[in-house]
Amino acid sequence: TFINLDFQKKLKDHGVKVFTIENLPESVFKDPVIINKRLRNYWRHEEEIMQAIRYFLTKGRKEIEGVIFLVSFACGPDSLISELIMRDMKVVGLPFLEITMDEHSADAGMLTRIEAFIEMVRRKKKKLAMDLMKEETTAT
């Protein structure tokens, strides 16, 4: 769509399989995400985002190679959720990219960031495959 500059289409044009909250089964959204003992999420949309992320970090881990978080403006609850997602991604070693959209967002700049992220994910995947081959070679 115009608002997100055909974001999903750009990813698909680069051969990326795209998952969105709307693609996930309803069972993913049944249990609330508890951030810590004192901090609970009170925003419905952000709760769904966290539930989706937690799904992909556990049961759906093998389905993804990275996460792109598309937000509108860099304020409000999305800024907190973005930080939490980024921390989770670091723990499991998944590439993470946050793209903030506003009325000044340009198509070319977003495309450059998408292409760089895809290249980073592909290089990481290739390196992991090479490391695995080395381990198998030295084990035999």
Coordinates of C-alpha atoms in Angstrom, one line a residue:
T1 CA 0.0 0.0 0.0
F2 CA 1.0 3.6 -0.3
I3 CA 1.3 4.2 3.4
N4 CA 4.1 1.6 3.8
L5 CA 5.6 2.1 0.3
D6 CA 4.7 -1.4 -0.7
F7 CA 7.0 -2.8 2.0
Q8 CA 5.9 -6.4 1.7
K9 CA 6.1 -6.4 -2.1
K10 CA 9.7 -5.1 -1.9
L11 CA 10.6 -8.0 0.4
K12 CA 8.8 -10.6 -1.8
D13 CA 10.5 -9.2 -4.9
H14 CA 13.8 -10.1 -3.2
G15 CA 12.7 -13.6 -2.6
V16 CA 11.9 -13.1 1.1
K17 CA 9.0 -15.0 2.7
V18 CA 7.0 -12.5 4.7
F19 CA 5.2 -13.3 8.0
T20 CA 2.9 -10.8 9.6
I21 CA 0.7 -10.9 12.7
E22 CA -2.3 -11.5 10.4
N23 CA -0.7 -14.8 9.1
L24 CA -0.3 -16.4 12.5
P25 CA -2.8 -18.8 14.1
E26 CA -5.1 -17.4 16.8
S27 CA -3.5 -19.7 19.4
V28 CA -0.4 -17.6 19.3
F29 CA -2.3 -14.7 20.9
K30 CA -3.9 -16.6 23.8
D31 CA -1.3 -16.2 26.5
P32 CA -0.2 -12.7 27.6
V33 CA 3.5 -11.8 27.5
I34 CA 5.0 -11.0 30.8
I35 CA 8.0 -8.8 30.4
N36 CA 9.1 -9.0 34.0
K37 CA 7.5 -9.1 37.5
R38 CA 6.7 -5.4 37.6
L39 CA 6.3 -4.5 33.9
R40 CA 3.3 -5.7 32.0
N41 CA 2.2 -4.7 28.6
Y42 CA -1.2 -2.8 28.6
W43 CA -1.3 -1.9 24.9
R44 CA -3.3 -4.4 22.8
H45 CA -1.6 -4.0 19.5
E46 CA 1.9 -4.1 21.1
E47 CA 0.9 -7.1 23.1
E48 CA 0.1 -8.9 19.8
I49 CA 3.5 -7.9 18.4
M50 CA 5.2 -9.3 21.5
Q51 CA 3.2 -12.5 21.3
A52 CA 4.1 -13.0 17.6
I53 CA 7.8 -12.3 18.4
R54 CA 7.8 -14.8 21.3
Y55 CA 6.1 -17.4 19.0
F56 CA 8.9 -17.0 16.4
L57 CA 11.6 -17.2 19.2
T58 CA 10.2 -20.5 20.3
K59 CA 7.8 -22.7 18.3
G60 CA 8.3 -20.8 15.0
R61 CA 12.1 -20.3 15.3
K62 CA 13.0 -22.3 12.3
E63 CA 10.5 -20.4 10.1
I64 CA 12.5 -17.1 10.2
E65 CA 16.0 -15.8 9.6
G66 CA 15.5 -12.2 10.8
V67 CA 12.9 -9.7 11.9
I68 CA 12.0 -6.4 10.4
F69 CA 9.9 -4.2 12.7
L70 CA 8.0 -1.5 10.7
V71 CA 6.8 1.3 12.9
S72 CA 5.1 4.6 12.4
F73 CA 7.0 7.4 14.1
A74 CA 9.6 6.7 16.8
C75 CA 7.5 7.5 19.8
G76 CA 4.8 5.9 22.0
P77 CA 4.6 2.3 22.9
D78 CA 6.3 1.1 19.8
S79 CA 9.6 2.6 21.0
L80 CA 9.4 0.5 24.1
I81 CA 8.4 -2.7 22.3
S82 CA 11.1 -2.1 19.7
E83 CA 13.8 -2.1 22.4
L84 CA 12.4 -5.3 24.0
I85 CA 12.3 -7.0 20.6
M86 CA 15.8 -6.0 19.8
R87 CA 17.1 -7.4 23.1
D88 CA 15.3 -10.7 22.4
M89 CA 16.9 -10.9 19.0
K90 CA 20.4 -10.3 20.4
V91 CA 19.9 -13.1 22.9
V92 CA 19.1 -15.6 20.1
G93 CA 21.4 -14.1 17.5
L94 CA 18.7 -13.1 15.0
P95 CA 19.2 -10.1 12.7
F96 CA 16.8 -7.3 13.6
L97 CA 16.0 -4.1 11.6
E98 CA 13.6 -1.4 12.7
I99 CA 12.2 0.9 10.0
T100 CA 10.4 4.0 11.1
M101 CA 7.9 5.4 8.7
D102 CA 6.5 8.9 8.7
E103 CA 5.3 11.4 6.1
H104 CA 8.9 12.1 5.1
S105 CA 9.9 8.5 4.5
A106 CA 11.4 8.0 1.0
D107 CA 11.1 4.9 -1.1
A108 CA 14.8 4.8 -2.1
G109 CA 16.1 5.0 1.5
M110 CA 13.8 2.2 2.7
L111 CA 14.8 0.0 -0.3
T112 CA 18.5 0.5 0.5
R113 CA 17.9 -0.6 4.1
I114 CA 15.9 -3.6 3.0
E115 CA 18.5 -4.7 0.6
A116 CA 21.3 -4.3 3.1
F117 CA 19.3 -6.3 5.7
I118 CA 18.6 -9.1 3.2
E119 CA 22.3 -9.2 2.3
M120 CA 23.3 -9.4 5.9
V121 CA 20.9 -12.3 6.6
R122 CA 22.1 -14.2 3.5
R123 CA 25.7 -13.7 4.5
K124 CA 25.0 -14.9 8.0
K125 CA 23.2 -18.0 6.7
K126 CA 26.1 -18.7 4.3
K127 CA 28.6 -18.4 7.1
L128 CA 26.6 -20.7 9.4
A129 CA 26.5 -23.3 6.6
M130 CA 30.3 -23.0 6.0
D131 CA 31.0 -23.3 9.8
L132 CA 28.8 -26.4 9.9
M133 CA 30.6 -28.0 7.0
K134 CA 34.0 -27.3 8.7
E135 CA 32.7 -29.0 11.9
E136 CA 31.6 -32.0 9.9
T137 CA 34.9 -32.2 8.0
T138 CA 37.0 -32.0 11.2
A139 CA 34.8 -34.5 13.0
T140 CA 35.4 -37.3 10.4

